[in-house]
Short mmCIF file of C-alpha atoms and ligand atoms in Angstrom, two decimals:
data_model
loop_
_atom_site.label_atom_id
_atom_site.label_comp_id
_atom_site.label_asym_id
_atom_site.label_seq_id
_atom_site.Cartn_x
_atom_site.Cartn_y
_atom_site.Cartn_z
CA UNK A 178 271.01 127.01 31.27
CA UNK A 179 268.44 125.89 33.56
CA UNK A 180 264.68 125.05 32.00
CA UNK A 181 261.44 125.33 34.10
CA UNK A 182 260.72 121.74 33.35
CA UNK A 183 261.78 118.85 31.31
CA UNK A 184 259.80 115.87 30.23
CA UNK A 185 262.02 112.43 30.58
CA UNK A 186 262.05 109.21 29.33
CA UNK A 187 259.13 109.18 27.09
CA UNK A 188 258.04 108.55 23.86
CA UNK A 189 257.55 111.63 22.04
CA UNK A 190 254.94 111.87 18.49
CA UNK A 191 256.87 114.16 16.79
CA UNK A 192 257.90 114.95 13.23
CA UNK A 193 261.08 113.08 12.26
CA UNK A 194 263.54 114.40 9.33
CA UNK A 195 261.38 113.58 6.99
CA UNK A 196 258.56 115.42 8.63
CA UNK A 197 256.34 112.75 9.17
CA UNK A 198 255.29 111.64 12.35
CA UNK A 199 257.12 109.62 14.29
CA UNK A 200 257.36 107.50 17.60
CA UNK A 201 260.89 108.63 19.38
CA UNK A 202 262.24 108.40 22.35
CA UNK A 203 263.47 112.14 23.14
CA UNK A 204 263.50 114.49 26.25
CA UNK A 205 261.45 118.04 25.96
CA UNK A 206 262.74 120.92 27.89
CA UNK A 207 260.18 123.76 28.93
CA UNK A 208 260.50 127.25 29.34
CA UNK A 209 258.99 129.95 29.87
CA UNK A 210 255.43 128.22 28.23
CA UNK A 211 257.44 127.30 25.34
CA UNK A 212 259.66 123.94 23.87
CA UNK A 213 263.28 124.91 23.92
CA UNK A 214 264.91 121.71 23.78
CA UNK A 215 264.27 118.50 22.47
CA UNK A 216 267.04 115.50 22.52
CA UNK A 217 267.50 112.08 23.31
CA UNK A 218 269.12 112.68 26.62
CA UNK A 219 268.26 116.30 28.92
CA UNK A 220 270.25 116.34 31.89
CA UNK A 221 268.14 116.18 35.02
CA UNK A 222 270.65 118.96 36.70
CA UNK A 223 269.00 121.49 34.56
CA UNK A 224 265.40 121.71 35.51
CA UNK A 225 262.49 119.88 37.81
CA UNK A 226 261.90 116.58 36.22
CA UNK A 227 258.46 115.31 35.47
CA UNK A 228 258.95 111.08 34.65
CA UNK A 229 257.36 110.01 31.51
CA UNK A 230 258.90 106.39 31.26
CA UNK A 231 256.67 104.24 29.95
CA UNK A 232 254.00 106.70 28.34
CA UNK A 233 253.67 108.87 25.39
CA UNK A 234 253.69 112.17 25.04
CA UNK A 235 251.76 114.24 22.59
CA UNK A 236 251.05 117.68 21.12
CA UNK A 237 248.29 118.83 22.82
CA UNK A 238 245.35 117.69 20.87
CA UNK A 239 242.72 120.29 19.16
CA UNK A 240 239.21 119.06 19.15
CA UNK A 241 237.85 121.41 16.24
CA UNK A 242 234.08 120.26 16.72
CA UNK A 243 232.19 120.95 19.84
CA UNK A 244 229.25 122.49 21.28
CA UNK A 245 229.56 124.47 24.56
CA UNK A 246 226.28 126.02 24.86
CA UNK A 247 226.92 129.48 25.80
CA UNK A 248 225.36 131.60 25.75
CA UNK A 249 221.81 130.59 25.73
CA UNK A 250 221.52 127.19 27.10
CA UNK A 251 223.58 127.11 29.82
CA UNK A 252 221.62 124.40 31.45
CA UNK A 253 223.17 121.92 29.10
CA UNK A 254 227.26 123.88 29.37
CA UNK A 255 229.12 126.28 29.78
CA UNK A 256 232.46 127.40 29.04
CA UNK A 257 234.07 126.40 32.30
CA UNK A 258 232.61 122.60 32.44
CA UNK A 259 232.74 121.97 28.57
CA UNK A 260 236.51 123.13 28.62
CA UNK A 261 237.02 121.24 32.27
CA UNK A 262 235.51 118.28 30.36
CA UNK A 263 237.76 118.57 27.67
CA UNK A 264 240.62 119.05 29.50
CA UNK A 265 239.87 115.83 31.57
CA UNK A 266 239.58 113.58 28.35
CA UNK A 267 243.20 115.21 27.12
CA UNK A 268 242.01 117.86 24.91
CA UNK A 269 243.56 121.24 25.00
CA UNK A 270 241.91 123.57 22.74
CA UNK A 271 238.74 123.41 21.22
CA UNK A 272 236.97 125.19 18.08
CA UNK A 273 233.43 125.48 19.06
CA UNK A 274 230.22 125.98 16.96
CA UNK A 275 228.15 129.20 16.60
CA UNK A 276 224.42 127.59 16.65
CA UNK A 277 224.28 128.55 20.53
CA UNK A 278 221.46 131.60 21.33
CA UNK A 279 221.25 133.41 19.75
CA UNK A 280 223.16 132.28 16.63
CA UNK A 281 226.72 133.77 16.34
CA UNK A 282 226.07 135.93 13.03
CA UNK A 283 227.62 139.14 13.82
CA UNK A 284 231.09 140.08 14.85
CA UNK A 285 229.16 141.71 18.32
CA UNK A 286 228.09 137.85 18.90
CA UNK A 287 231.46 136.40 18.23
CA UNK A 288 232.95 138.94 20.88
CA UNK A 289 230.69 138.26 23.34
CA UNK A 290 231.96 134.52 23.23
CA UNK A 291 235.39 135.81 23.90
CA UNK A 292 234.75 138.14 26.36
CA UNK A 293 232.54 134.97 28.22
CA UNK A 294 235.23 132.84 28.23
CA UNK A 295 238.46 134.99 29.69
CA UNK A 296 239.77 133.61 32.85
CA UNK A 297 237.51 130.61 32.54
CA UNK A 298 238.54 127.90 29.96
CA UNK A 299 240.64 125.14 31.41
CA UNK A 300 241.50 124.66 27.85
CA UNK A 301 242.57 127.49 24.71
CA UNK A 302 239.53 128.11 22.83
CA UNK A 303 238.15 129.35 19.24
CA UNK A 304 235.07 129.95 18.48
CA UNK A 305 233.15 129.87 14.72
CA UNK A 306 231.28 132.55 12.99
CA UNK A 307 227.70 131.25 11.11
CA UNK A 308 225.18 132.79 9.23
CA UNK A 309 221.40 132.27 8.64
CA UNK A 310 221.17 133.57 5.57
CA UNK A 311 220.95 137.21 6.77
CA UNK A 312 223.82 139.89 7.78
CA UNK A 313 226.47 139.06 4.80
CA UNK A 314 228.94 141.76 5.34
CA UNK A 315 229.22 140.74 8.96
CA UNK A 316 230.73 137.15 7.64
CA UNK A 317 234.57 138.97 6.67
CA UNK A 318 234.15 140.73 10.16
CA UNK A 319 233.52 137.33 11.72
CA UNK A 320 236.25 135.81 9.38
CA UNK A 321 238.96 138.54 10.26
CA UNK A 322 238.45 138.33 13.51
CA UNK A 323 242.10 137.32 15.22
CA UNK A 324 241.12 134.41 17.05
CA UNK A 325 237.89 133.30 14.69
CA UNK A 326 238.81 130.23 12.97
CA UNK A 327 235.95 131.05 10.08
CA UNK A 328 232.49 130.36 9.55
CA UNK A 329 230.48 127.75 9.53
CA UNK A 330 227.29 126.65 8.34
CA UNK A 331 224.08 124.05 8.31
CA UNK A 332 222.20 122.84 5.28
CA UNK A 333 220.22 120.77 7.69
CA UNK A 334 217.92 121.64 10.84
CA UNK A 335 220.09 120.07 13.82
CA UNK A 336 219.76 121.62 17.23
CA UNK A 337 219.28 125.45 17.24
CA UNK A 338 217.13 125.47 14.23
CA UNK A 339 219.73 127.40 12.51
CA UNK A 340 219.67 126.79 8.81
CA UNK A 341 220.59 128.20 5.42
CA UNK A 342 219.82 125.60 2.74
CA UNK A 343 218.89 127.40 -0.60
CA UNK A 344 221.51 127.39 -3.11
CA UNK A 345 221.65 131.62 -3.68
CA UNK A 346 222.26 131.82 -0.31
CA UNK A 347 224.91 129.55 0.32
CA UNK A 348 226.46 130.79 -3.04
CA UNK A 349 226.31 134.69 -1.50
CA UNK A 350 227.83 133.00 1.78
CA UNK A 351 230.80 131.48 -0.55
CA UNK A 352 230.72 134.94 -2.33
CA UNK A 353 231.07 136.84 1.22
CA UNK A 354 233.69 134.71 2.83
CA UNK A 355 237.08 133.96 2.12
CA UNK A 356 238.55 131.00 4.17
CA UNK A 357 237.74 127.74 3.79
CA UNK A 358 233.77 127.62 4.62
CA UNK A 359 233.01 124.85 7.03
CA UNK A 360 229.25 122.64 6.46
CA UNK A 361 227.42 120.26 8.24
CA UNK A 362 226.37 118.67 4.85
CA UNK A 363 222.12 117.53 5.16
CA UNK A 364 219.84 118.56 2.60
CA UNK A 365 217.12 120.06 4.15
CA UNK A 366 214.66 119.45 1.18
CA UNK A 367 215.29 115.48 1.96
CA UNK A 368 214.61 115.76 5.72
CA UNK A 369 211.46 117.58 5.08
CA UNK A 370 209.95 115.18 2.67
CA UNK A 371 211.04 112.17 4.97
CA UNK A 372 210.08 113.73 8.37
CA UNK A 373 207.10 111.46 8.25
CA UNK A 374 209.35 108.59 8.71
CA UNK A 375 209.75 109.63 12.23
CA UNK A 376 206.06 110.49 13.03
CA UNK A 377 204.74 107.07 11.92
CA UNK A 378 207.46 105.11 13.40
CA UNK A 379 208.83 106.96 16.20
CA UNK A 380 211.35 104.74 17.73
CA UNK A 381 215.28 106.35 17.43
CA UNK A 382 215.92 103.32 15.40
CA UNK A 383 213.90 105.26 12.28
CA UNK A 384 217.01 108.05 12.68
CA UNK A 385 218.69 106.80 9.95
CA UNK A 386 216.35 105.71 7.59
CA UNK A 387 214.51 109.51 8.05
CA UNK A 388 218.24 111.27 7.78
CA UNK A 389 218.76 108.78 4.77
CA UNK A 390 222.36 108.51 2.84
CA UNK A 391 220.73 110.36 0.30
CA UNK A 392 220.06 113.28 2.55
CA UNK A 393 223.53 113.71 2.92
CA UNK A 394 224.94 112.54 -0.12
CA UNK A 395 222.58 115.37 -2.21
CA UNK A 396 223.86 118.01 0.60
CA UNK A 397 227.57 117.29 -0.13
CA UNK A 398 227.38 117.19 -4.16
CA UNK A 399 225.15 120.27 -3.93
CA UNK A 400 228.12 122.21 -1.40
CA UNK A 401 230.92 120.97 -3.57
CA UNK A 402 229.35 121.87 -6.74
CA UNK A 403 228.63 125.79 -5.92
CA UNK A 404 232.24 126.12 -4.45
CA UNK A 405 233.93 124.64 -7.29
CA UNK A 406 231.42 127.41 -9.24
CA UNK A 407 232.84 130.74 -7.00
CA UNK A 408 236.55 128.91 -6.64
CA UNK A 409 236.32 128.48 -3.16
CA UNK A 410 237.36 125.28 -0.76
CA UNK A 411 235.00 123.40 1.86
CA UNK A 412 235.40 121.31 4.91
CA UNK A 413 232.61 119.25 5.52
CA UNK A 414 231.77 117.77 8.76
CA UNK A 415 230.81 114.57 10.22
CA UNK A 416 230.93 112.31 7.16
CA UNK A 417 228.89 109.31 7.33
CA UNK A 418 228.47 108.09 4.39
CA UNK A 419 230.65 105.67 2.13
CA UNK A 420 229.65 107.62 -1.02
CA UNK A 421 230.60 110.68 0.39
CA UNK A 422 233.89 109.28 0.94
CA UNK A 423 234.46 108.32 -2.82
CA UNK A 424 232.95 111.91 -3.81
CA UNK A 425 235.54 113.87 -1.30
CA UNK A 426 238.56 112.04 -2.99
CA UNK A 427 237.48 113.02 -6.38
CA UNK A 428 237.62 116.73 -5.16
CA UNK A 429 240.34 116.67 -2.35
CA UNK A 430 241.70 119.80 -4.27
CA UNK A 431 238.80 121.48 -2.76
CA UNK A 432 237.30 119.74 -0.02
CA UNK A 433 238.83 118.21 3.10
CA UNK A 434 236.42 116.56 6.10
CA UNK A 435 236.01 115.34 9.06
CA UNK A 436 235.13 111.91 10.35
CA UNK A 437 234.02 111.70 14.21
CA UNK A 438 234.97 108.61 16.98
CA UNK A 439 230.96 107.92 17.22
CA UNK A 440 230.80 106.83 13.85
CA UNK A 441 233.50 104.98 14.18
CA UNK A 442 232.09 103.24 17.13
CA UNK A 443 228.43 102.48 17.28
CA UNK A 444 226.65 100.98 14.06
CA UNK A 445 222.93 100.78 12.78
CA UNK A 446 220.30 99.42 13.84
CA UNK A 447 221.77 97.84 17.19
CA UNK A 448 222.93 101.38 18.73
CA UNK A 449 219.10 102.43 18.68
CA UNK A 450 218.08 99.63 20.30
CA UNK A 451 220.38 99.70 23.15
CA UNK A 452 221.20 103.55 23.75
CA UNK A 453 217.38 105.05 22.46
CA UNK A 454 218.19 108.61 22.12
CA UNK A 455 221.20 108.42 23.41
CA UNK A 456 222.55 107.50 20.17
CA UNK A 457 220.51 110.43 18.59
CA UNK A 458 222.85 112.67 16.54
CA UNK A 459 222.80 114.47 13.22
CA UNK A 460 224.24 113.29 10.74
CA UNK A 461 222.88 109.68 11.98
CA UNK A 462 225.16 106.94 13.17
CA UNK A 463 224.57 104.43 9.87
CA UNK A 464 225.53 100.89 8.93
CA UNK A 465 227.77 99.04 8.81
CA UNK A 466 228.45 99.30 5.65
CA UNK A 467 229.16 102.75 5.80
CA UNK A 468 231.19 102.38 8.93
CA UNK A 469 233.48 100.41 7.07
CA UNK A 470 234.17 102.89 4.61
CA UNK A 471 235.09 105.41 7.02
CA UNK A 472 237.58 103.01 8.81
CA UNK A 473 239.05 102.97 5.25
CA UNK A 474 239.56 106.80 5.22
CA UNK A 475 240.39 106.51 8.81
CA UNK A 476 243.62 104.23 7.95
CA UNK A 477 244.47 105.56 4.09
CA UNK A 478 244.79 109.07 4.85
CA UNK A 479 241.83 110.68 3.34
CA UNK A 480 240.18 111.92 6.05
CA UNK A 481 241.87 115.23 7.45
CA UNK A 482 240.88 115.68 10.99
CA UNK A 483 238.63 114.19 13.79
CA UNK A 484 236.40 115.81 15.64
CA UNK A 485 234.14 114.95 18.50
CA UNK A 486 231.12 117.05 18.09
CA UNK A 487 230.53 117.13 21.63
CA UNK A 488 226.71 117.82 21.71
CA UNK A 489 225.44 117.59 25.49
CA UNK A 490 221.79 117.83 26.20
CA UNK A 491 219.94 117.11 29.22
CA UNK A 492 219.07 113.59 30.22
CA UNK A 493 215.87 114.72 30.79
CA UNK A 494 215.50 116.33 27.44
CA UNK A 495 217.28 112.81 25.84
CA UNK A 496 213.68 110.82 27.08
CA UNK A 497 211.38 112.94 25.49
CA UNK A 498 209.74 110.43 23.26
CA UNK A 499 211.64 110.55 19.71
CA UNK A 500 211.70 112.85 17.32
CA UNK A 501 210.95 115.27 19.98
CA UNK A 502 213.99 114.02 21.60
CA UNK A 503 217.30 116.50 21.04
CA UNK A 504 219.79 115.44 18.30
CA UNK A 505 223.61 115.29 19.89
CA UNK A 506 225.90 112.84 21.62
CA UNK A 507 228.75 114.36 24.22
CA UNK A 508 231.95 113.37 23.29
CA UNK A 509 235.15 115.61 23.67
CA UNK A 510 235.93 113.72 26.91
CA UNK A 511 235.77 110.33 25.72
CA UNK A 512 237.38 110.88 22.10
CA UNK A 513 240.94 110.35 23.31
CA UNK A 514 240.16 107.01 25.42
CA UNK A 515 237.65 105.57 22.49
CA UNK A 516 241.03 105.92 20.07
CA UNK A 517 243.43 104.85 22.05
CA UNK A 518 241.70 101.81 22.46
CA UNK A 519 241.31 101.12 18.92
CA UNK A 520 245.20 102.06 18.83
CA UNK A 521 245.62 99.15 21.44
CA UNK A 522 243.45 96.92 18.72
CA UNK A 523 245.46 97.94 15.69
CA UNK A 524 243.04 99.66 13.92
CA UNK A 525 244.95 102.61 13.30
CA UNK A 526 248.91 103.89 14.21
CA UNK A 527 249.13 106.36 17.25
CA UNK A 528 251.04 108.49 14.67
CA UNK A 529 247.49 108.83 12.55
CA UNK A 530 245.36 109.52 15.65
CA UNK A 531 248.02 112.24 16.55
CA UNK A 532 247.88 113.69 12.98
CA UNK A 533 243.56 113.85 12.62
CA UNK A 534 243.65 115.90 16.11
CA UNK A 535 246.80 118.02 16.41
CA UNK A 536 248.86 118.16 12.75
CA UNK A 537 246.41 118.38 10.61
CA UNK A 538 244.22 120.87 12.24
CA UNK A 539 247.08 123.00 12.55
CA UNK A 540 247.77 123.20 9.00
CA UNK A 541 244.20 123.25 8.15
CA UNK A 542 243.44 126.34 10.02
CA UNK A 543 247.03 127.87 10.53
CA UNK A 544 246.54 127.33 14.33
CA UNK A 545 249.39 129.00 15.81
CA UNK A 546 252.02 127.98 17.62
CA UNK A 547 249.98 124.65 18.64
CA UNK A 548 249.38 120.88 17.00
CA UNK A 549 253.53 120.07 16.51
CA UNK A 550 255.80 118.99 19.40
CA UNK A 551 258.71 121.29 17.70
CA UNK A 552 261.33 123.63 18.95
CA UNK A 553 259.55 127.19 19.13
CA UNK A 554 255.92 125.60 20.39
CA UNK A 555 254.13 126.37 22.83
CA UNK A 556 254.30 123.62 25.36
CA UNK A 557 250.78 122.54 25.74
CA UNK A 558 250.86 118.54 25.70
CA UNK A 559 248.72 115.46 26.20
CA UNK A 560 250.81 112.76 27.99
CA UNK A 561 248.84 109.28 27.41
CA UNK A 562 249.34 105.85 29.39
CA UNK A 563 248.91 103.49 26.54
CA UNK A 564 248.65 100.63 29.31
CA UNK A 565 246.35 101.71 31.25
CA UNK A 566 243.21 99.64 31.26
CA UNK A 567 239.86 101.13 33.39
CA UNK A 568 235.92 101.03 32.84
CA UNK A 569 234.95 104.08 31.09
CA UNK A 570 232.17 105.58 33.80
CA UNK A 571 229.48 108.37 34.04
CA UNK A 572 230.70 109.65 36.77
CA UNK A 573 234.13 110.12 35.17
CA UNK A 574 232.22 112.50 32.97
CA UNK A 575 232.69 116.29 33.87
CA UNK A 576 230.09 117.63 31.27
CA UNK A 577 227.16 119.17 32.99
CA UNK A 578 225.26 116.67 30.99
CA UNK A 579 227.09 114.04 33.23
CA UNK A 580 226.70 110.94 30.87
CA UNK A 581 228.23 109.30 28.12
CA UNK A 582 226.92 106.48 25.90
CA UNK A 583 229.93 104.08 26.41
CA UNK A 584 229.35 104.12 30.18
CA UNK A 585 230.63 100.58 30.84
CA UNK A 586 233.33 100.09 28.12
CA UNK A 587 236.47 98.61 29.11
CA UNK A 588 238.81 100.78 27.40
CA UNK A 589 242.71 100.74 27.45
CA UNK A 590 244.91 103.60 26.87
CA UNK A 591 243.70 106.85 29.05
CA UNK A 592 245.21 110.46 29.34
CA UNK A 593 247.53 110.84 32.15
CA UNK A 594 248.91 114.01 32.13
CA UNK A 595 248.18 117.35 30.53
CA UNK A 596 250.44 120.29 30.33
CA UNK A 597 249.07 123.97 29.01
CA UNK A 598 251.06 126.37 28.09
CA UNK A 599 254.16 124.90 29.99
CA UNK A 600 252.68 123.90 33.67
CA UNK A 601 250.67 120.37 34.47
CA UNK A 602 247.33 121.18 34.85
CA UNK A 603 245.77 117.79 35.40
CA UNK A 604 247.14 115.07 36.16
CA UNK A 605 246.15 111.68 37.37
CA UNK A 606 242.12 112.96 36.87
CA UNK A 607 242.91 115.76 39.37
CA UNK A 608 242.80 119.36 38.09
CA UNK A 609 245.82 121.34 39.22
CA UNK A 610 245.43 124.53 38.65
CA UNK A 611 242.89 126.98 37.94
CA UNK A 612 241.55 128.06 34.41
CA UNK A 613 244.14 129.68 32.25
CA UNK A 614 243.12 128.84 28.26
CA UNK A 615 243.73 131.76 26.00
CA UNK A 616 242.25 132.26 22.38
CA UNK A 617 244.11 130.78 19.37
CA UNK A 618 245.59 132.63 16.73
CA UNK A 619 245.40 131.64 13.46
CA UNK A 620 247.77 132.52 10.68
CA UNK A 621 245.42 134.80 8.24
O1 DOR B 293 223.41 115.86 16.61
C1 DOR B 293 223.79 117.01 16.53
N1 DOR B 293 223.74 117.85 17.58
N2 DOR B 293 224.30 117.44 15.37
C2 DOR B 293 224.59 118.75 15.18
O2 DOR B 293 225.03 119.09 14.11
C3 DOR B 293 224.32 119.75 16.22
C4 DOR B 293 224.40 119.10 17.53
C5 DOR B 293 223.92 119.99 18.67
O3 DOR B 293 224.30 121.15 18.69
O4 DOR B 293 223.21 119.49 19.52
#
């Protein structure tokens, strides 16, 4: 038997008997796109060798929050450089979000996105259905389409303006739709009434006392409540709050959510003071208070997946004078780095990382064929140098928005390698070859 490639000497996060994750040291053998092999010891006289002594290799991770931009606003991304960007950070499929322009609310929408992005993803791609209240019996279109990973909607004005945040609404959304309905949880109502916040302060450091805890605390009880009502299940988005995080465990048989590296990262008030807009997102970056509770769910298992909620804008557009400033911090590169550096620091096992970005979202979604290093798979993989130590840079950034706000972090533990669909299509921060994602499938 000869194999079109095998993968040598590394350590492999893969499940073990018990199917839990596990650090082992195993061979892969590729073929045809595909894992065929997996054991401790491949022989080298049966395929080209790539050398992965002395770094790990994992499934290719799925970033299932980010914001490409197209069509519509172009200026700020596009297919090609928000997948490139992805791909360069270690990512290799993304799930991205339908408030682009105009909003994705029909299936006619949703199509155009796929037909835009054929032949020019460096990464495999899905792409969410929304809704603005309007056009309900396009939402099981958008649902059924093959490679549309559901719908997704806003209870809060973010960027796009795209909103649905009365209660009969969202309860004909959860009436319309049948997979799990994903929310960005802010209660509209709240912003409104604090919105002055902003005007008579108007430094970025009034972000989070404008978006208050209670803004998304109400959002979440109010979500949870009207899909326990119509018996349906949530995932809710960028979680910020500690009290969220109690009120998600008390209804995990319904809910699961997301928890993103920048909260993890930067904390209240001293972000705003150092990055100005840059640290500008929606939900806000809080306390650290709060950021302590989501370490918590972070390390005990109750958070189900990360996400980066890539959200480029324009530098120029990030010094407007806040709140005119856009909301939205780019991220899918730098996710991978950021968390392997806290893996370095102990805050959490490689094995957890690996599950909130490749296991989980597989079984959350019924991603095909993806998220598990398993006989059968399709060989997309994310080879990381856990040594590696290097400033984290703007320049290293391949977003058109071409910053990040941890320029100048010393981070260690960077991507090396990155395999799609079988062949190494970056490696060493040098793309190999040229775009070939394809749309997921999702198990329906
Ligand atoms: O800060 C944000 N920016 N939060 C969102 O939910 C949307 C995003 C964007 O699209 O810019």
């Amino acid at each position: 038997m000869s194999y079109d490639l095998i993968i040598k000497g590394g350590t492999l996060v893969a499940p073990g008997a018990d199917s839990q994750l596990k650090e082992q040291s195993l061979d892969i053998a590729i073929s045809k796109g595909k894992i065929v092999e997996i054991h401790h010891e491949i022989s080298p006289a049966k395929g080209p060798v790539l050398n992965a002594k002395g770094l790990h290799v994992l499934p290719g991770l799925i970033d299932t929050q980010v914001h490409f931009r197209e069509p519509g606003l172009t200026y700020k991304e596009d297919f090609e450089s928000g997948s490139r960007s992805a791909l360069f950070g270690g990512i290799t499929a993304y799930f991205e979000m339908p408030n682009t322009k105009p909003p994705v609310t029909k299936l006619s929408l949703l199509q155009q996105k796929y037909d835009l992005s054929a032949h020019r993803c460096h990464t495999h791609y899905a792409y969410f259905g929304g809704s603005t209240g309007t056009d309900f019996e396009e939402l099981h279109l958008m649902e059924d389409h093959p490679h549309c990973p559901g719908i997704k909607i806003f209870m809060g004005t973010s960027t796009g303006g795209y909103l649905v945040d009365q209660d009969e609404i969202l309860d004909q959304i959860l009436k319309k739709t049948q997979r799990r309905l994903v929310v960005h949880a802010e209660d509209e109502t709240t912003l409104q009434a604090r919105k002055h916040l902003a005007q008579e302060d108007p430094h970025p450091h009034t972000h989070y006392k404008w978006r208050n805890e209670e803004s998304a605390i109400r959002a979440t009880q109010r979500i949870l409540k009207l899909a326990r009502d119509n018996n349906r299940t949530l995932h809710i988005l960028h979680i910020t709050t500690a009290e969220e995080v109690e009120i998600l465990k008390q209804n995990r048989d319904i809910a699961t959510f997301e928890i993103l590296p920048q909260h993890l990262t930067l904390t209240a008030p001293e972000c705003y003071e150092r990055l100005g807009t840059l640290a500008q997102m929606n939900p806000p970056i809080r306390d650290k208070r709060h950021q302590e509770a989501l370490w918590k769910a972070i390390v005990d298992g109750s958070v189900t997946v990360m996400g980066s909620d890539h959200a480029p804008h324009t530098l120029e557009e990030k010094a407007k004078p806040y709140p005119e400033s856009p909301s939205g911090i780019p991220g899918v590169q730098t996710t991978l780095p950021l968390m392997l550096n806290f893996v370095n620091q102990g805050r959490l096992p490689l094995t957890r990382f690996v599950e909130l970005m490749a296991e989980n979202p597989k079984k959350l979604y019924g991603i095909q064929g993806k998220g598990r290093i398993e006989i059968g798979a399709d060989a997309d993989l994310t080879i990381v140098d856990l040594h590696q130590e290097k400033v984290l840079e703007n320049k290293w950034i391949q977003s058109k928005c071409g910053y990040t706000p941890y320029d100048g972090m010393k981070l260690k533990g960077w991507p090396k390698i990155v395999l799609l669909n079988g062949e190494v299509v970056l490696q060493d921060d040098q793309l190999l070859k040229p775009a070939q994602g394809k749309p997921l499938n999702f198990k329906k």
